[in-house]
């Protein structure tokens, strides 16, 4: 799925328009059209490789609010048109003690961040400085329709 984004091409370069292919949604995935994404200091630190080497081009953003475009066949918690959010995690091992307790942020085998996480196949996650994202439903949150979405996005920093 063709995706438009803003990416940092290198630690010492400014952000610039960037296009890449997002994975197609699977049976447990939610495809989201991003409406707002907050800017967090960790986005900037990561893009500048100030917290260790980053993958480039780096597409940060973990304060995501958007509208569900489509859902996979097994998705039960969301439907097309729902307002949703995505925070700083998009996956975990799901098998360790922490994950089984719903504490994926403490995943003993390493969680997958919304951006700059190695996927082990030469690919890495790219975040919300883009026009859409695909995320497993376990890592998507319902956002009440009465909230101002631009003001809500930064709340996703805490997950």
Short mmCIF file of N, CA and C in Angstrom, two decimals:
data_model
loop_
_atom_site.label_atom_id
_atom_site.label_comp_id
_atom_site.label_asym_id
_atom_site.label_seq_id
_atom_site.Cartn_x
_atom_site.Cartn_y
_atom_site.Cartn_z
N UNK A 1 0.85 -1.16 0.00
CA UNK A 1 0.00 0.00 0.00
C UNK A 1 0.91 1.24 0.00
N UNK A 2 0.80 2.05 -1.03
CA UNK A 2 1.62 3.25 -1.16
C UNK A 2 1.29 4.22 -0.03
N UNK A 3 2.35 4.72 0.63
CA UNK A 3 2.19 5.59 1.79
C UNK A 3 3.02 6.85 1.61
N UNK A 4 2.40 8.00 1.87
CA UNK A 4 3.12 9.27 1.86
C UNK A 4 3.50 9.59 3.30
N UNK A 5 4.72 10.13 3.47
CA UNK A 5 5.22 10.38 4.81
C UNK A 5 6.20 11.54 4.80
N UNK A 6 6.62 11.91 6.01
CA UNK A 6 7.77 12.78 6.20
C UNK A 6 8.81 11.93 6.92
N UNK A 7 10.01 11.93 6.36
CA UNK A 7 11.08 11.11 6.91
C UNK A 7 12.34 11.92 7.06
N UNK A 8 13.16 11.49 7.99
CA UNK A 8 14.48 12.05 8.14
C UNK A 8 15.43 11.12 7.39
N UNK A 9 16.08 11.59 6.31
CA UNK A 9 16.93 10.69 5.52
C UNK A 9 18.26 10.34 6.19
N UNK A 10 18.68 11.14 7.14
CA UNK A 10 19.92 10.90 7.88
C UNK A 10 19.90 11.78 9.13
N UNK A 11 20.74 11.43 10.10
CA UNK A 11 20.75 12.14 11.38
C UNK A 11 21.00 13.63 11.25
N UNK A 12 21.74 14.02 10.24
CA UNK A 12 22.11 15.43 10.08
C UNK A 12 21.33 16.13 8.97
N UNK A 13 20.22 15.53 8.54
CA UNK A 13 19.41 16.11 7.46
C UNK A 13 18.02 16.49 7.99
N UNK A 14 17.37 17.45 7.35
CA UNK A 14 15.99 17.81 7.76
C UNK A 14 14.97 16.80 7.23
N UNK A 15 13.81 16.81 7.83
CA UNK A 15 12.72 15.97 7.35
C UNK A 15 12.33 16.41 5.95
N UNK A 16 11.88 15.43 5.16
CA UNK A 16 11.48 15.70 3.78
C UNK A 16 10.38 14.73 3.38
N UNK A 17 9.59 15.07 2.36
CA UNK A 17 8.58 14.12 1.88
C UNK A 17 9.23 12.80 1.47
N UNK A 18 8.50 11.72 1.72
CA UNK A 18 9.02 10.37 1.47
C UNK A 18 7.84 9.46 1.17
N UNK A 19 8.00 8.53 0.27
CA UNK A 19 6.97 7.53 -0.03
C UNK A 19 7.54 6.14 0.18
N UNK A 20 6.71 5.25 0.66
CA UNK A 20 7.12 3.85 0.86
C UNK A 20 5.88 2.97 0.80
N UNK A 21 6.11 1.67 0.79
CA UNK A 21 5.03 0.69 0.75
C UNK A 21 4.75 0.18 2.16
N UNK A 22 3.52 0.34 2.64
CA UNK A 22 3.08 -0.27 3.90
C UNK A 22 2.63 -1.69 3.58
N UNK A 23 2.71 -2.55 4.56
CA UNK A 23 2.21 -3.91 4.37
C UNK A 23 0.70 -3.90 4.21
N UNK A 24 0.21 -4.89 3.53
CA UNK A 24 -1.23 -5.04 3.37
C UNK A 24 -1.81 -5.53 4.70
N UNK A 25 -3.02 -5.11 5.05
CA UNK A 25 -3.64 -5.57 6.30
C UNK A 25 -3.87 -7.08 6.30
N UNK A 26 -3.60 -7.70 7.44
CA UNK A 26 -3.89 -9.12 7.62
C UNK A 26 -5.20 -9.32 8.36
N UNK A 27 -5.49 -10.55 8.71
CA UNK A 27 -6.77 -10.91 9.32
C UNK A 27 -7.01 -10.22 10.66
N UNK A 28 -5.95 -9.88 11.39
CA UNK A 28 -6.10 -9.27 12.72
C UNK A 28 -5.75 -7.78 12.73
N UNK A 29 -5.65 -7.20 11.56
CA UNK A 29 -5.17 -5.82 11.44
C UNK A 29 -6.28 -4.79 11.24
N UNK A 30 -5.94 -3.57 11.65
CA UNK A 30 -6.78 -2.40 11.44
C UNK A 30 -5.98 -1.43 10.56
N UNK A 31 -6.55 -1.06 9.41
CA UNK A 31 -5.93 -0.06 8.53
C UNK A 31 -6.52 1.29 8.91
N UNK A 32 -5.65 2.25 9.18
CA UNK A 32 -6.06 3.54 9.74
C UNK A 32 -5.60 4.68 8.85
N UNK A 33 -6.52 5.58 8.49
CA UNK A 33 -6.17 6.84 7.83
C UNK A 33 -5.82 7.82 8.94
N UNK A 34 -4.58 8.26 8.97
CA UNK A 34 -4.10 9.13 10.04
C UNK A 34 -4.61 10.56 9.82
N UNK A 35 -5.23 11.10 10.84
CA UNK A 35 -5.71 12.50 10.80
C UNK A 35 -4.75 13.44 11.51
N UNK A 36 -4.18 12.98 12.65
CA UNK A 36 -3.24 13.78 13.42
C UNK A 36 -2.17 12.89 14.02
N UNK A 37 -0.99 13.45 14.14
CA UNK A 37 0.10 12.77 14.84
C UNK A 37 0.89 13.84 15.59
N UNK A 38 0.98 13.66 16.91
CA UNK A 38 1.75 14.59 17.72
C UNK A 38 3.24 14.48 17.42
N UNK A 39 3.97 15.48 17.86
CA UNK A 39 5.42 15.49 17.73
C UNK A 39 6.00 15.40 19.13
N UNK A 40 6.75 14.35 19.39
CA UNK A 40 7.33 14.09 20.70
C UNK A 40 8.84 14.27 20.64
N UNK A 41 9.43 14.65 21.76
CA UNK A 41 10.89 14.80 21.78
C UNK A 41 11.58 13.50 21.40
N UNK A 42 10.99 12.35 21.72
CA UNK A 42 11.63 11.08 21.36
C UNK A 42 11.66 10.88 19.85
N UNK A 43 10.69 11.44 19.13
CA UNK A 43 10.73 11.38 17.66
C UNK A 43 11.99 12.07 17.15
N UNK A 44 12.25 13.24 17.67
CA UNK A 44 13.39 14.04 17.23
C UNK A 44 14.71 13.37 17.64
N UNK A 45 14.78 12.90 18.90
CA UNK A 45 16.00 12.23 19.36
C UNK A 45 16.30 11.00 18.50
N UNK A 46 15.27 10.23 18.19
CA UNK A 46 15.46 9.04 17.37
C UNK A 46 15.91 9.41 15.97
N UNK A 47 15.22 10.37 15.36
CA UNK A 47 15.55 10.77 13.99
C UNK A 47 16.98 11.29 13.87
N UNK A 48 17.50 11.86 14.95
CA UNK A 48 18.87 12.38 14.96
C UNK A 48 19.89 11.35 15.46
N UNK A 49 19.44 10.12 15.69
CA UNK A 49 20.28 9.04 16.23
C UNK A 49 20.94 9.42 17.55
N UNK A 50 20.23 10.20 18.36
CA UNK A 50 20.78 10.62 19.66
C UNK A 50 20.60 9.56 20.75
N UNK A 51 19.77 8.55 20.48
CA UNK A 51 19.57 7.46 21.43
C UNK A 51 20.07 6.15 20.87
N UNK A 52 21.04 6.21 20.00
CA UNK A 52 21.56 5.03 19.32
C UNK A 52 21.23 5.11 17.85
N UNK A 53 21.82 4.24 17.06
CA UNK A 53 21.62 4.30 15.62
C UNK A 53 20.15 4.10 15.23
N UNK A 54 19.69 4.94 14.34
CA UNK A 54 18.33 4.82 13.82
C UNK A 54 18.39 4.18 12.44
N UNK A 55 17.24 3.65 12.02
CA UNK A 55 17.09 3.16 10.65
C UNK A 55 16.66 4.35 9.79
N UNK A 56 17.26 4.47 8.61
CA UNK A 56 16.92 5.57 7.71
C UNK A 56 16.45 5.04 6.38
N UNK A 57 15.53 5.77 5.76
CA UNK A 57 14.87 6.97 6.24
C UNK A 57 13.99 6.66 7.46
N UNK A 58 14.04 7.55 8.43
CA UNK A 58 13.32 7.40 9.69
C UNK A 58 11.98 8.14 9.62
N UNK A 59 10.90 7.39 9.80
CA UNK A 59 9.55 7.96 9.83
C UNK A 59 9.03 7.79 11.26
N UNK A 60 9.21 8.81 12.12
CA UNK A 60 8.75 8.69 13.49
C UNK A 60 7.24 8.93 13.62
N UNK A 61 6.81 9.04 14.87
CA UNK A 61 5.42 9.35 15.17
C UNK A 61 4.72 8.22 15.90
N UNK A 62 4.42 8.45 17.19
CA UNK A 62 3.72 7.44 17.99
C UNK A 62 2.54 8.05 18.75
N UNK A 63 2.09 9.19 18.32
CA UNK A 63 0.92 9.84 18.93
C UNK A 63 -0.12 9.99 17.83
N UNK A 64 -0.70 8.87 17.44
CA UNK A 64 -1.49 8.77 16.22
C UNK A 64 -2.99 8.72 16.52
N UNK A 65 -3.75 9.55 15.82
CA UNK A 65 -5.20 9.50 15.86
C UNK A 65 -5.71 9.49 14.43
N UNK A 66 -6.66 8.61 14.17
CA UNK A 66 -7.19 8.53 12.82
C UNK A 66 -8.53 7.83 12.76
N UNK A 67 -8.91 7.49 11.53
CA UNK A 67 -10.20 6.84 11.28
C UNK A 67 -9.93 5.50 10.60
N UNK A 68 -10.64 4.48 11.05
CA UNK A 68 -10.47 3.14 10.50
C UNK A 68 -10.92 3.12 9.04
N UNK A 69 -10.01 2.73 8.17
CA UNK A 69 -10.28 2.56 6.74
C UNK A 69 -10.90 1.19 6.48
N UNK A 70 -10.29 0.16 7.09
CA UNK A 70 -10.77 -1.21 6.91
C UNK A 70 -10.24 -2.07 8.05
N UNK A 71 -10.86 -3.23 8.23
CA UNK A 71 -10.42 -4.17 9.26
C UNK A 71 -10.31 -5.56 8.65
N UNK A 72 -9.42 -6.38 9.25
CA UNK A 72 -9.26 -7.76 8.83
C UNK A 72 -10.42 -8.63 9.26
N UNK A 73 -10.49 -9.80 8.68
CA UNK A 73 -11.61 -10.72 8.91
C UNK A 73 -11.79 -11.12 10.37
N UNK A 74 -10.72 -11.16 11.15
CA UNK A 74 -10.81 -11.59 12.56
C UNK A 74 -10.98 -10.43 13.54
N UNK A 75 -11.00 -9.20 13.07
CA UNK A 75 -11.08 -8.05 13.95
C UNK A 75 -12.50 -7.91 14.49
N UNK A 76 -12.61 -7.85 15.82
CA UNK A 76 -13.93 -7.76 16.45
C UNK A 76 -14.17 -6.43 17.16
N UNK A 77 -13.12 -5.72 17.55
CA UNK A 77 -13.27 -4.52 18.37
C UNK A 77 -13.46 -3.23 17.58
N UNK A 78 -13.22 -3.26 16.27
CA UNK A 78 -13.26 -2.04 15.46
C UNK A 78 -14.00 -2.29 14.16
N UNK A 79 -14.51 -1.18 13.60
CA UNK A 79 -15.17 -1.25 12.29
C UNK A 79 -14.81 -0.01 11.49
N UNK A 80 -15.05 -0.08 10.21
CA UNK A 80 -14.78 1.05 9.33
C UNK A 80 -15.48 2.30 9.86
N UNK A 81 -14.76 3.43 9.90
CA UNK A 81 -15.32 4.70 10.35
C UNK A 81 -15.07 5.01 11.82
N UNK A 82 -14.62 4.02 12.61
CA UNK A 82 -14.32 4.28 14.02
C UNK A 82 -13.15 5.24 14.15
N UNK A 83 -13.19 6.06 15.19
CA UNK A 83 -12.07 6.94 15.51
C UNK A 83 -11.17 6.18 16.48
N UNK A 84 -9.88 6.08 16.14
CA UNK A 84 -8.96 5.25 16.91
C UNK A 84 -7.63 5.95 17.13
N UNK A 85 -6.83 5.37 18.02
CA UNK A 85 -5.49 5.87 18.28
C UNK A 85 -4.48 4.74 18.35
N UNK A 86 -3.23 5.10 18.13
CA UNK A 86 -2.11 4.17 18.25
C UNK A 86 -1.02 4.89 19.03
N UNK A 87 -0.49 4.22 20.05
CA UNK A 87 0.58 4.78 20.86
C UNK A 87 1.95 4.29 20.43
N UNK A 88 2.81 4.06 21.40
CA UNK A 88 4.21 3.78 21.08
C UNK A 88 4.51 2.30 20.82
N UNK A 89 3.55 1.41 20.97
CA UNK A 89 3.78 -0.02 20.70
C UNK A 89 2.84 -0.51 19.61
N UNK A 90 3.36 -1.40 18.75
CA UNK A 90 2.51 -2.02 17.74
C UNK A 90 2.57 -3.54 17.76
N UNK A 91 3.41 -4.11 18.65
CA UNK A 91 3.45 -5.56 18.79
C UNK A 91 4.34 -5.92 19.97
N UNK A 92 4.27 -7.19 20.35
CA UNK A 92 5.11 -7.75 21.41
C UNK A 92 5.17 -9.25 21.17
N UNK A 93 5.90 -9.97 22.02
CA UNK A 93 6.01 -11.42 21.82
C UNK A 93 4.69 -12.13 22.11
N UNK A 94 3.89 -11.56 22.99
CA UNK A 94 2.58 -12.08 23.40
C UNK A 94 2.64 -13.38 24.19
N UNK A 95 3.84 -13.88 24.47
CA UNK A 95 3.96 -15.17 25.15
C UNK A 95 4.62 -15.09 26.53
N UNK A 96 5.38 -14.05 26.81
CA UNK A 96 6.06 -13.95 28.11
C UNK A 96 5.05 -13.60 29.21
N UNK A 97 5.50 -13.69 30.44
CA UNK A 97 4.63 -13.38 31.57
C UNK A 97 4.04 -11.99 31.52
N UNK A 98 4.87 -11.00 31.17
CA UNK A 98 4.38 -9.62 31.10
C UNK A 98 3.30 -9.47 30.04
N UNK A 99 3.54 -10.02 28.87
CA UNK A 99 2.54 -9.91 27.78
C UNK A 99 1.24 -10.60 28.16
N UNK A 100 1.34 -11.76 28.77
CA UNK A 100 0.13 -12.50 29.17
C UNK A 100 -0.68 -11.75 30.22
N UNK A 101 -0.01 -10.84 30.97
CA UNK A 101 -0.70 -10.03 31.96
C UNK A 101 -1.20 -8.71 31.38
N UNK A 102 -1.02 -8.51 30.06
CA UNK A 102 -1.45 -7.26 29.43
C UNK A 102 -0.46 -6.13 29.63
N UNK A 103 0.78 -6.46 29.97
CA UNK A 103 1.82 -5.46 30.22
C UNK A 103 2.88 -5.53 29.13
N UNK A 104 2.43 -5.39 27.88
CA UNK A 104 3.32 -5.53 26.74
C UNK A 104 4.50 -4.56 26.78
N UNK A 105 4.34 -3.42 27.44
CA UNK A 105 5.44 -2.46 27.53
C UNK A 105 6.63 -3.03 28.30
N UNK A 106 6.40 -4.09 29.06
CA UNK A 106 7.47 -4.77 29.78
C UNK A 106 7.83 -6.11 29.14
N UNK A 107 7.51 -6.28 27.89
CA UNK A 107 7.75 -7.54 27.19
C UNK A 107 9.19 -8.01 27.44
N UNK A 108 9.30 -9.22 27.95
CA UNK A 108 10.61 -9.77 28.32
C UNK A 108 11.45 -10.13 27.09
N UNK A 109 10.81 -10.22 25.94
CA UNK A 109 11.52 -10.56 24.71
C UNK A 109 11.65 -9.36 23.77
N UNK A 110 11.20 -8.21 24.22
CA UNK A 110 11.32 -6.98 23.43
C UNK A 110 10.06 -6.67 22.64
N UNK A 111 9.43 -5.54 22.95
CA UNK A 111 8.24 -5.11 22.21
C UNK A 111 8.65 -4.50 20.87
N UNK A 112 7.67 -4.31 20.01
CA UNK A 112 7.89 -3.65 18.72
C UNK A 112 7.33 -2.24 18.82
N UNK A 113 8.21 -1.25 18.66
CA UNK A 113 7.80 0.14 18.71
C UNK A 113 7.09 0.56 17.42
N UNK A 114 6.33 1.61 17.51
CA UNK A 114 5.58 2.12 16.36
C UNK A 114 6.51 2.55 15.24
N UNK A 115 7.71 2.97 15.60
CA UNK A 115 8.70 3.31 14.57
C UNK A 115 10.09 2.89 15.03
N UNK A 116 10.96 2.68 14.05
CA UNK A 116 12.38 2.37 14.26
C UNK A 116 12.63 1.05 14.99
N UNK A 117 11.68 0.11 14.90
CA UNK A 117 11.91 -1.22 15.46
C UNK A 117 12.25 -2.19 14.33
N UNK A 118 13.30 -2.94 14.54
CA UNK A 118 13.75 -3.93 13.57
C UNK A 118 12.73 -5.07 13.49
N UNK A 119 12.29 -5.38 12.30
CA UNK A 119 11.32 -6.46 12.10
C UNK A 119 12.01 -7.78 11.78
N UNK A 120 13.34 -7.77 11.71
CA UNK A 120 14.08 -8.99 11.54
C UNK A 120 14.21 -9.51 10.12
N UNK A 121 13.61 -8.81 9.19
CA UNK A 121 13.66 -9.27 7.79
C UNK A 121 14.24 -8.18 6.88
N UNK A 122 15.03 -7.30 7.48
CA UNK A 122 15.58 -6.18 6.72
C UNK A 122 14.67 -4.97 6.72
N UNK A 123 13.48 -5.12 7.26
CA UNK A 123 12.51 -4.02 7.35
C UNK A 123 12.46 -3.51 8.79
N UNK A 124 11.90 -2.34 8.96
CA UNK A 124 11.74 -1.73 10.27
C UNK A 124 10.43 -0.94 10.27
N UNK A 125 9.90 -0.70 11.46
CA UNK A 125 8.61 -0.01 11.55
C UNK A 125 8.77 1.47 11.22
N UNK A 126 7.71 1.99 10.62
CA UNK A 126 7.64 3.41 10.27
C UNK A 126 6.35 3.95 10.87
N UNK A 127 6.45 5.11 11.49
CA UNK A 127 5.36 5.61 12.31
C UNK A 127 4.37 6.54 11.67
N UNK A 128 3.83 7.42 12.52
CA UNK A 128 2.67 8.23 12.20
C UNK A 128 2.91 9.52 11.45
N UNK A 129 4.15 9.85 11.11
CA UNK A 129 4.37 11.01 10.24
C UNK A 129 4.05 10.56 8.82
N UNK A 130 2.89 9.99 8.65
CA UNK A 130 2.48 9.40 7.38
C UNK A 130 0.96 9.50 7.25
N UNK A 131 0.46 9.14 6.07
CA UNK A 131 -0.98 9.31 5.86
C UNK A 131 -1.83 8.13 6.30
N UNK A 132 -1.22 6.97 6.50
CA UNK A 132 -1.97 5.83 7.05
C UNK A 132 -1.01 4.82 7.68
N UNK A 133 -1.59 3.89 8.43
CA UNK A 133 -0.80 2.87 9.12
C UNK A 133 -1.65 1.62 9.25
N UNK A 134 -0.99 0.47 9.38
CA UNK A 134 -1.66 -0.81 9.58
C UNK A 134 -1.13 -1.39 10.89
N UNK A 135 -2.06 -1.70 11.81
CA UNK A 135 -1.67 -2.13 13.16
C UNK A 135 -2.57 -3.28 13.61
N UNK A 136 -1.99 -4.26 14.29
CA UNK A 136 -2.77 -5.34 14.89
C UNK A 136 -3.78 -4.73 15.86
N UNK A 137 -4.99 -5.25 15.88
CA UNK A 137 -6.06 -4.66 16.70
C UNK A 137 -5.73 -4.61 18.18
N UNK A 138 -4.85 -5.48 18.66
CA UNK A 138 -4.49 -5.46 20.09
C UNK A 138 -3.79 -4.17 20.50
N UNK A 139 -3.26 -3.44 19.53
CA UNK A 139 -2.49 -2.23 19.82
C UNK A 139 -3.17 -0.97 19.30
N UNK A 140 -4.48 -1.07 19.10
CA UNK A 140 -5.30 0.06 18.65
C UNK A 140 -6.29 0.38 19.76
N UNK A 141 -6.53 1.67 19.98
CA UNK A 141 -7.42 2.13 21.05
C UNK A 141 -8.61 2.88 20.48
N UNK A 142 -9.77 2.70 21.07
CA UNK A 142 -10.93 3.50 20.71
C UNK A 142 -10.75 4.92 21.23
N UNK A 143 -11.12 5.89 20.42
CA UNK A 143 -11.08 7.30 20.81
C UNK A 143 -12.53 7.81 20.78
N UNK A 144 -13.02 8.35 21.90
CA UNK A 144 -14.40 8.88 21.91
C UNK A 144 -14.58 9.97 20.85
N UNK A 145 -15.71 9.95 20.17
CA UNK A 145 -15.97 10.90 19.08
C UNK A 145 -16.11 12.34 19.56
N UNK A 146 -16.36 12.55 20.85
CA UNK A 146 -16.56 13.92 21.34
C UNK A 146 -15.23 14.64 21.63
N UNK A 147 -14.10 13.97 21.46
CA UNK A 147 -12.81 14.61 21.74
C UNK A 147 -12.28 15.35 20.52
N UNK A 148 -11.59 16.43 20.76
CA UNK A 148 -10.88 17.16 19.71
C UNK A 148 -9.68 16.29 19.31
N UNK A 149 -9.66 15.82 18.07
CA UNK A 149 -8.64 14.86 17.68
C UNK A 149 -7.22 15.44 17.68
N UNK A 150 -7.09 16.70 17.29
CA UNK A 150 -5.76 17.31 17.31
C UNK A 150 -5.22 17.40 18.73
N UNK A 151 -6.08 17.68 19.69
CA UNK A 151 -5.66 17.76 21.09
C UNK A 151 -5.49 16.37 21.71
N UNK A 152 -6.14 15.37 21.14
CA UNK A 152 -6.07 14.01 21.68
C UNK A 152 -4.78 13.31 21.28
N UNK A 153 -4.26 13.56 20.09
CA UNK A 153 -3.09 12.84 19.60
C UNK A 153 -1.94 12.82 20.59
N UNK A 154 -1.55 13.94 21.19
CA UNK A 154 -0.41 13.91 22.12
C UNK A 154 -0.64 13.02 23.34
N UNK A 155 -1.89 12.71 23.68
CA UNK A 155 -2.17 11.84 24.82
C UNK A 155 -1.68 10.42 24.57
N UNK A 156 -1.50 10.04 23.31
CA UNK A 156 -1.07 8.69 22.97
C UNK A 156 0.40 8.45 23.31
N UNK A 157 1.14 9.47 23.66
CA UNK A 157 2.55 9.31 24.03
C UNK A 157 2.69 8.34 25.18
N UNK A 158 1.78 8.37 26.12
CA UNK A 158 1.85 7.50 27.29
C UNK A 158 1.31 6.12 26.99
N UNK A 159 0.82 5.88 25.78
CA UNK A 159 0.28 4.56 25.42
C UNK A 159 -1.15 4.45 25.82
#
